[in-house]
Structure formats: C-alpha cells, structure tokens
mmCIF file of C-alpha atoms in Angstrom:
data_model
loop_
_atom_site.group_PDB
_atom_site.id
_atom_site.type_symbol
_atom_site.label_atom_id
_atom_site.label_comp_id
_atom_site.label_asym_id
_atom_site.label_seq_id
_atom_site.Cartn_x
_atom_site.Cartn_y
_atom_site.Cartn_z
ATOM 1 C CA MET C 1 -21.355 4.589 -19.600
ATOM 2 C CA SER C 2 -25.072 4.844 -17.438
ATOM 3 C CA LEU C 3 -25.188 6.815 -14.805
ATOM 4 C CA ILE C 4 -25.421 4.062 -11.732
ATOM 5 C CA ASP C 5 -21.364 3.164 -12.700
ATOM 6 C CA ILE C 6 -20.720 6.846 -13.505
ATOM 7 C CA LEU C 7 -21.893 7.290 -9.860
ATOM 8 C CA ALA C 8 -20.094 4.184 -8.624
ATOM 9 C CA PHE C 9 -17.000 4.827 -10.030
ATOM 10 C CA ALA C 10 -17.073 8.958 -8.190
ATOM 11 C CA TRP C 11 -17.666 7.135 -4.842
ATOM 12 C CA PHE C 12 -14.468 4.697 -6.068
ATOM 13 C CA CYS C 13 -12.290 8.392 -6.496
ATOM 14 C CA LEU C 14 -14.056 9.644 -2.892
ATOM 15 C CA CYS C 15 -13.072 6.710 -1.073
ATOM 16 C CA TYR C 16 -9.516 5.723 -2.434
ATOM 17 C CA PHE C 17 -8.333 9.271 -2.825
ATOM 18 C CA GLY C 18 -10.051 10.528 0.001
ATOM 19 C CA TYR C 19 -8.959 8.617 2.735
ATOM 20 C CA ALA C 20 -5.319 9.170 1.602
ATOM 21 C CA TRP C 21 -5.811 12.460 1.971
ATOM 22 C CA ALA C 22 -7.489 12.328 5.357
ATOM 23 C CA VAL C 23 -4.491 10.364 6.376
ATOM 24 C CA ARG C 24 -1.829 12.162 4.923
ATOM 25 C CA HIS C 25 -3.433 16.149 5.552
ATOM 26 C CA GLY C 26 -7.297 15.730 6.874
ATOM 27 C CA PRO C 27 -8.680 15.149 10.095
ATOM 28 C CA LEU C 28 -6.856 11.768 10.224
ATOM 29 C CA LYS C 29 -3.491 12.772 10.071
ATOM 30 C CA SER C 30 -3.457 14.720 14.116
ATOM 31 C CA ARG C 31 -4.674 11.044 15.013
ATOM 32 C CA ARG C 32 -2.263 8.612 16.164
ATOM 33 C CA GLY C 33 -2.758 4.542 14.582
ATOM 34 C CA LEU C 34 -0.666 1.620 13.569
ATOM 35 C CA VAL C 35 1.888 3.496 11.487
ATOM 36 C CA ALA C 36 2.750 6.370 13.550
ATOM 37 C CA ALA C 37 2.898 3.279 16.540
ATOM 38 C CA VAL C 38 5.179 1.244 13.657
ATOM 39 C CA ASN C 39 7.579 4.374 13.562
ATOM 40 C CA ASP C 40 8.038 4.591 16.792
ATOM 41 C CA ARG C 41 9.324 1.422 17.124
ATOM 42 C CA ARG C 42 11.642 2.071 14.213
ATOM 43 C CA ALA C 43 13.225 4.780 15.799
ATOM 44 C CA GLN C 44 13.594 2.805 19.010
ATOM 45 C CA TRP C 45 15.243 -0.152 16.443
ATOM 46 C CA MET C 46 17.328 2.096 14.926
ATOM 47 C CA GLU C 47 18.796 3.671 18.776
ATOM 48 C CA THR C 48 19.026 -0.335 19.830
ATOM 49 C CA ALA C 49 21.129 -0.923 17.109
ATOM 50 C CA LEU C 50 23.440 1.720 17.171
ATOM 51 C CA ARG C 51 24.112 0.551 20.619
ATOM 52 C CA ARG C 52 24.974 -3.120 19.563
ATOM 53 C CA ASP C 53 28.131 -4.453 18.524
ATOM 54 C CA ILE C 54 27.493 -6.825 15.804
ATOM 55 C CA ARG C 55 24.436 -5.511 13.838
ATOM 56 C CA ILE C 56 24.423 -9.295 11.581
ATOM 57 C CA MET C 57 20.222 -9.343 12.567
ATOM 58 C CA ASP C 58 18.994 -5.961 11.609
ATOM 59 C CA ALA C 59 21.316 -5.929 8.374
ATOM 60 C CA GLN C 60 18.572 -9.505 7.927
ATOM 61 C CA LEU C 61 15.491 -7.540 8.862
ATOM 62 C CA ILE C 62 16.623 -4.882 6.457
ATOM 63 C CA THR C 63 17.003 -7.854 3.693
ATOM 64 C CA SER C 64 13.819 -9.402 4.665
ATOM 65 C CA LEU C 65 12.021 -5.841 4.032
ATOM 66 C CA SER C 66 13.712 -4.982 0.733
ATOM 67 C CA SER C 67 12.652 -8.912 -0.498
ATOM 68 C CA GLY C 68 8.889 -8.544 1.056
ATOM 69 C CA ASN C 69 8.902 -4.847 -1.237
ATOM 70 C CA ALA C 70 10.558 -6.926 -4.478
ATOM 71 C CA PHE C 71 7.751 -9.389 -4.473
ATOM 72 C CA PHE C 72 4.955 -6.921 -4.493
ATOM 73 C CA ALA C 73 6.665 -5.427 -7.253
ATOM 74 C CA SER C 74 6.763 -8.077 -9.446
ATOM 75 C CA THR C 75 3.341 -10.079 -8.903
ATOM 76 C CA SER C 76 2.619 -6.333 -9.404
ATOM 77 C CA VAL C 77 3.948 -6.431 -12.835
ATOM 78 C CA LEU C 78 2.693 -10.162 -13.372
ATOM 79 C CA VAL C 79 -1.386 -8.481 -12.381
ATOM 80 C CA LEU C 80 -0.774 -6.309 -14.962
ATOM 81 C CA GLY C 81 0.140 -8.788 -17.615
ATOM 82 C CA GLY C 82 -2.396 -10.576 -17.154
ATOM 83 C CA LEU C 83 -4.982 -7.840 -17.204
ATOM 84 C CA ALA C 84 -3.300 -6.562 -20.902
ATOM 85 C CA ALA C 85 -4.256 -10.411 -22.095
ATOM 86 C CA MET C 86 -7.302 -10.115 -21.132
ATOM 87 C CA LEU C 87 -7.656 -6.505 -22.999
ATOM 88 C CA GLY C 88 -6.192 -8.135 -25.910
ATOM 89 C CA ALA C 89 -8.949 -10.949 -25.841
ATOM 90 C CA VAL C 90 -11.920 -8.458 -23.995
ATOM 91 C CA ASP C 91 -14.670 -10.071 -26.825
ATOM 92 C CA ASN C 92 -14.057 -13.688 -25.433
ATOM 93 C CA VAL C 93 -13.810 -12.399 -21.892
ATOM 94 C CA LYS C 94 -16.485 -11.132 -22.517
ATOM 95 C CA THR C 95 -18.809 -13.420 -23.598
ATOM 96 C CA ARG C 96 -17.634 -16.460 -21.741
ATOM 97 C CA LEU C 97 -18.635 -14.238 -18.448
ATOM 98 C CA GLU C 98 -21.726 -12.908 -19.072
ATOM 99 C CA GLN C 99 -22.847 -16.732 -19.290
ATOM 100 C CA LEU C 100 -22.928 -16.119 -15.692
ATOM 101 C CA PRO C 101 -26.269 -15.402 -14.640
ATOM 102 C CA PHE C 102 -24.905 -12.817 -12.206
ATOM 103 C CA ILE C 103 -23.075 -10.867 -15.097
ATOM 104 C CA ALA C 104 -25.222 -7.722 -16.634
ATOM 105 C CA ASP C 105 -24.958 -7.200 -19.993
ATOM 106 C CA THR C 106 -22.460 -4.608 -20.557
ATOM 107 C CA PRO C 107 -21.475 -2.757 -23.838
ATOM 108 C CA LEU C 108 -17.896 -3.816 -24.864
ATOM 109 C CA VAL C 109 -16.465 -0.184 -24.592
ATOM 110 C CA LEU C 110 -17.253 -0.563 -20.187
ATOM 111 C CA TRP C 111 -15.368 -3.646 -20.460
ATOM 112 C CA GLU C 112 -12.562 -2.050 -21.834
ATOM 113 C CA PHE C 113 -12.870 0.782 -19.522
ATOM 114 C CA LYS C 114 -13.344 -1.715 -16.502
ATOM 115 C CA ILE C 115 -10.077 -3.571 -17.647
ATOM 116 C CA LEU C 116 -8.095 -0.247 -18.181
ATOM 117 C CA PHE C 117 -9.135 0.800 -14.676
ATOM 118 C CA LEU C 118 -7.724 -2.214 -13.000
ATOM 119 C CA MET C 119 -4.551 -1.111 -15.077
ATOM 120 C CA MET C 120 -3.916 1.815 -13.757
ATOM 121 C CA LEU C 121 -4.484 0.525 -10.297
ATOM 122 C CA MET C 122 -2.146 -2.092 -10.405
ATOM 123 C CA ILE C 123 0.807 0.787 -12.297
ATOM 124 C CA LEU C 124 0.663 2.941 -9.365
ATOM 125 C CA SER C 125 0.846 -0.357 -7.101
ATOM 126 C CA PHE C 126 4.020 -0.743 -8.866
ATOM 127 C CA PHE C 127 5.294 2.403 -8.605
ATOM 128 C CA SER C 128 4.910 2.705 -4.616
ATOM 129 C CA PHE C 129 6.058 -1.088 -4.351
ATOM 130 C CA ALA C 130 9.242 -0.205 -6.670
ATOM 131 C CA TRP C 131 9.977 3.003 -4.620
ATOM 132 C CA ALA C 132 9.965 1.004 -1.372
ATOM 133 C CA PHE C 133 12.164 -0.922 -2.850
ATOM 134 C CA ARG C 134 14.688 1.033 -3.785
ATOM 135 C CA LEU C 135 13.899 2.901 -0.382
ATOM 136 C CA THR C 136 15.618 -0.216 1.465
ATOM 137 C CA HIS C 137 18.320 0.572 -0.427
ATOM 138 C CA TYR C 138 19.002 3.696 0.599
ATOM 139 C CA VAL C 139 18.265 2.308 4.092
ATOM 140 C CA GLY C 140 20.866 -0.075 3.463
ATOM 141 C CA THR C 141 23.069 2.251 2.799
ATOM 142 C CA MET C 142 21.892 4.435 5.633
ATOM 143 C CA PHE C 143 22.361 1.708 8.088
ATOM 144 C CA GLY C 144 26.082 0.796 6.962
ATOM 145 C CA ALA C 145 27.225 4.393 7.870
ATOM 146 C CA LEU C 146 25.703 3.975 11.475
ATOM 147 C CA PRO C 147 28.377 4.859 13.804
ATOM 148 C CA LEU C 148 30.160 2.570 15.164
ATOM 149 C CA GLN C 149 28.834 1.375 19.145
ATOM 150 C CA SER C 150 31.962 4.081 20.715
ATOM 151 C CA GLU C 151 30.299 6.550 19.190
ATOM 152 C CA ALA C 152 26.464 5.477 20.398
ATOM 153 C CA ASN C 153 25.773 8.749 22.593
ATOM 154 C CA THR C 154 27.456 11.154 20.609
ATOM 155 C CA GLU C 155 24.452 13.765 18.856
ATOM 156 C CA LYS C 156 26.141 12.868 15.491
ATOM 157 C CA ALA C 157 25.112 9.226 15.888
ATOM 158 C CA GLN C 158 21.985 9.922 17.494
ATOM 159 C CA ILE C 159 20.975 12.262 14.355
ATOM 160 C CA HIS C 160 21.950 9.684 11.878
ATOM 161 C CA ALA C 161 19.867 6.665 13.471
ATOM 162 C CA ARG C 162 16.801 8.947 13.739
ATOM 163 C CA LYS C 163 17.058 9.899 10.046
ATOM 164 C CA THR C 164 17.466 6.175 9.215
ATOM 165 C CA ALA C 165 14.320 5.295 11.380
ATOM 166 C CA GLU C 166 12.783 8.137 9.715
ATOM 167 C CA LEU C 167 14.047 6.497 5.597
ATOM 168 C CA VAL C 168 12.627 3.091 7.166
ATOM 169 C CA ALA C 169 9.307 4.524 7.979
ATOM 170 C CA LEU C 170 9.044 6.401 4.343
ATOM 171 C CA SER C 171 9.642 2.981 2.688
ATOM 172 C CA GLY C 172 6.828 1.478 5.059
ATOM 173 C CA ARG C 173 4.474 4.252 3.940
ATOM 174 C CA HIS C 174 4.768 3.710 -0.024
ATOM 175 C CA LEU C 175 4.538 0.086 1.141
ATOM 176 C CA ASN C 176 0.910 0.895 2.737
ATOM 177 C CA SER C 177 -0.155 2.534 0.038
ATOM 178 C CA GLY C 178 0.514 0.316 -2.538
ATOM 179 C CA LEU C 179 -1.004 -2.315 -0.489
ATOM 180 C CA ARG C 180 -4.147 -0.280 0.147
ATOM 181 C CA THR C 181 -4.414 -0.115 -3.667
ATOM 182 C CA ILE C 182 -4.521 -3.483 -4.409
ATOM 183 C CA TYR C 183 -6.887 -3.963 -1.729
ATOM 184 C CA PHE C 184 -9.047 -1.451 -3.884
ATOM 185 C CA ALA C 185 -8.151 -3.473 -7.432
ATOM 186 C CA ILE C 186 -9.889 -6.447 -5.454
ATOM 187 C CA ALA C 187 -12.725 -4.426 -4.898
ATOM 188 C CA GLY C 188 -12.333 -3.346 -8.755
ATOM 189 C CA LEU C 189 -13.588 -6.980 -9.946
ATOM 190 C CA THR C 190 -16.333 -6.329 -8.699
ATOM 191 C CA TRP C 191 -17.197 -4.225 -10.410
ATOM 192 C CA PHE C 192 -17.918 -6.614 -13.103
ATOM 193 C CA VAL C 193 -20.606 -8.262 -11.965
ATOM 194 C CA SER C 194 -22.523 -4.503 -10.814
ATOM 195 C CA PRO C 195 -21.633 -1.130 -10.263
ATOM 196 C CA ILE C 196 -23.756 -1.398 -6.772
ATOM 197 C CA LEU C 197 -21.749 -3.822 -5.549
ATOM 198 C CA PHE C 198 -18.364 -2.006 -6.730
ATOM 199 C CA ALA C 199 -19.367 0.784 -4.328
ATOM 200 C CA ALA C 200 -20.564 -1.171 -1.868
ATOM 201 C CA ALA C 201 -16.748 -2.899 -2.040
ATOM 202 C CA CYS C 202 -15.161 0.420 -2.008
ATOM 203 C CA ALA C 203 -17.025 1.464 1.281
ATOM 204 C CA LEU C 204 -16.258 -1.790 2.825
ATOM 205 C CA VAL C 205 -12.306 -1.728 2.051
ATOM 206 C CA THR C 206 -12.114 1.479 3.338
ATOM 207 C CA PHE C 207 -13.749 0.665 6.535
ATOM 208 C CA ILE C 208 -11.637 -2.442 6.851
ATOM 209 C CA VAL C 209 -8.469 -0.251 6.454
ATOM 210 C CA TYR C 210 -9.785 2.284 8.652
ATOM 211 C CA ARG C 211 -10.152 -0.441 11.213
ATOM 212 C CA ARG C 212 -7.143 -2.029 10.734
ATOM 213 C CA GLU C 213 -4.591 1.056 11.139
ATOM 214 C CA TYR C 214 -6.504 2.555 14.188
ATOM 215 C CA LEU C 215 -9.146 -0.224 15.841
ATOM 216 C CA SER C 216 -7.058 -3.466 15.445
ATOM 217 C CA GLU C 217 -5.398 -5.361 17.812
ATOM 218 C CA ALA C 218 -1.587 -5.067 16.566
ATOM 219 C CA PHE C 219 -2.349 -1.128 16.662
ATOM 220 C CA SER C 220 -3.203 -1.825 20.694
ATOM 221 C CA VAL C 221 -0.087 -4.698 20.775
ATOM 222 C CA ILE C 222 2.180 -2.370 19.287
ATOM 223 C CA ASP C 223 1.447 1.112 21.132
ATOM 224 C CA ARG C 224 1.044 -0.276 24.395
#
C-alpha cells in the first residue's frame, strides 16, 4: 500500500470515527440538531398516544419503523453477498475495471483490501440496522404495555410513556449510525479510482451528514 493510500485511509478513519465521537462525546454533543428535535417529537408522540383511546394509528407507525429497519438490514446483507462474490473473482474484476482510463493500476492485494474494507462497513451497517430492528420489537412491547387512557395523568403512566419514547429514540440512533456507515461505504467506492478522490469523498460525506443534521430545512421545520 502506498503512502497516499495509507493517508487516505487514515483520513477516512478520522472522518468516520471522528464524527461519531464528536456527536456522542465531543463538541457536537451539546449542540441541538435534527436528532434532538425528532426525539422531542417522539416524546410528544408517546404522550399523545397515552391519551388516545384507540391506538391503531400508533401501532401502524411502529410497524412502519420496524419494516424500514428490516429493509435496510436485508439490503446490507445483499450488498455484502455481492462484495463476497466480487472478492472471489477479484482477478477478473481487477482486469476489467483497469481497462477504464480513469482506473489506476493497483496491486492485487490492495484490491482485496479495498473489497474487505467495504465488506467491513456493510457488516457494521448490518449490525446497526439489525439492532434497530430488534429495538422496534421492544418498542412494540412497551407500547402495548402503555397504561389505559383513564390512567394517562398518573406519574406511572408518564414515566412509561417517556421510557417508550427513549426506546424509539435509541432505535433511531442506531438507524442513523447504519445510514451514516452506508454513506461512507459509497465514498469508499471512489477508492478504486483514486485515493485522493476517496479522501475528497469522505470529506464531502462528512459535510453532507453535518449539514443535514444541523443546517437542513428539515431541522428548522421540526424544531420550529
């Protein structure tokens, strides 16, 4: 692996892990963003559901969240299978792609490393989506245990609704983590073209994720 490839991979690690650290523990932790705004609406949702006599619509929303997480998890597995097949035929793939004028001649071992790198990202995304999917099942259980409408004003009911909202937020956090990993995996595709392009793509993905979280129109609308 050349020095520029090592630097590009190090830049990816800084962007990917650095952004996750900044959001969870670093300077962005105290800054209000789209996730915090949506979490407030989740708490409002559960408080409203607590006072609803018929909760069919709420159950359908939870089912929709669960199916969305399942879709992303299954998609990650399909992509992982495609990458595994690509790894098994790496000689043929390398020969065909390097016929393109913008693909640089790269050692075979580096091609294998890049494919394994993408497979690692898809595995990480699968675990995030699968855990988010499982959490929605727990949300369904918590939602089914919501106290009756007549008990909505009791402290016990309020605590239960708040815990249910927190569980929905936890599922959403893992979903966001999986989506962010897929974004960076798409940036990783550019590494087959050029390590410089890969580094630029990582920076672009980081900017896009940051902008959507803290500067997007969706945030201003939901937080208004």
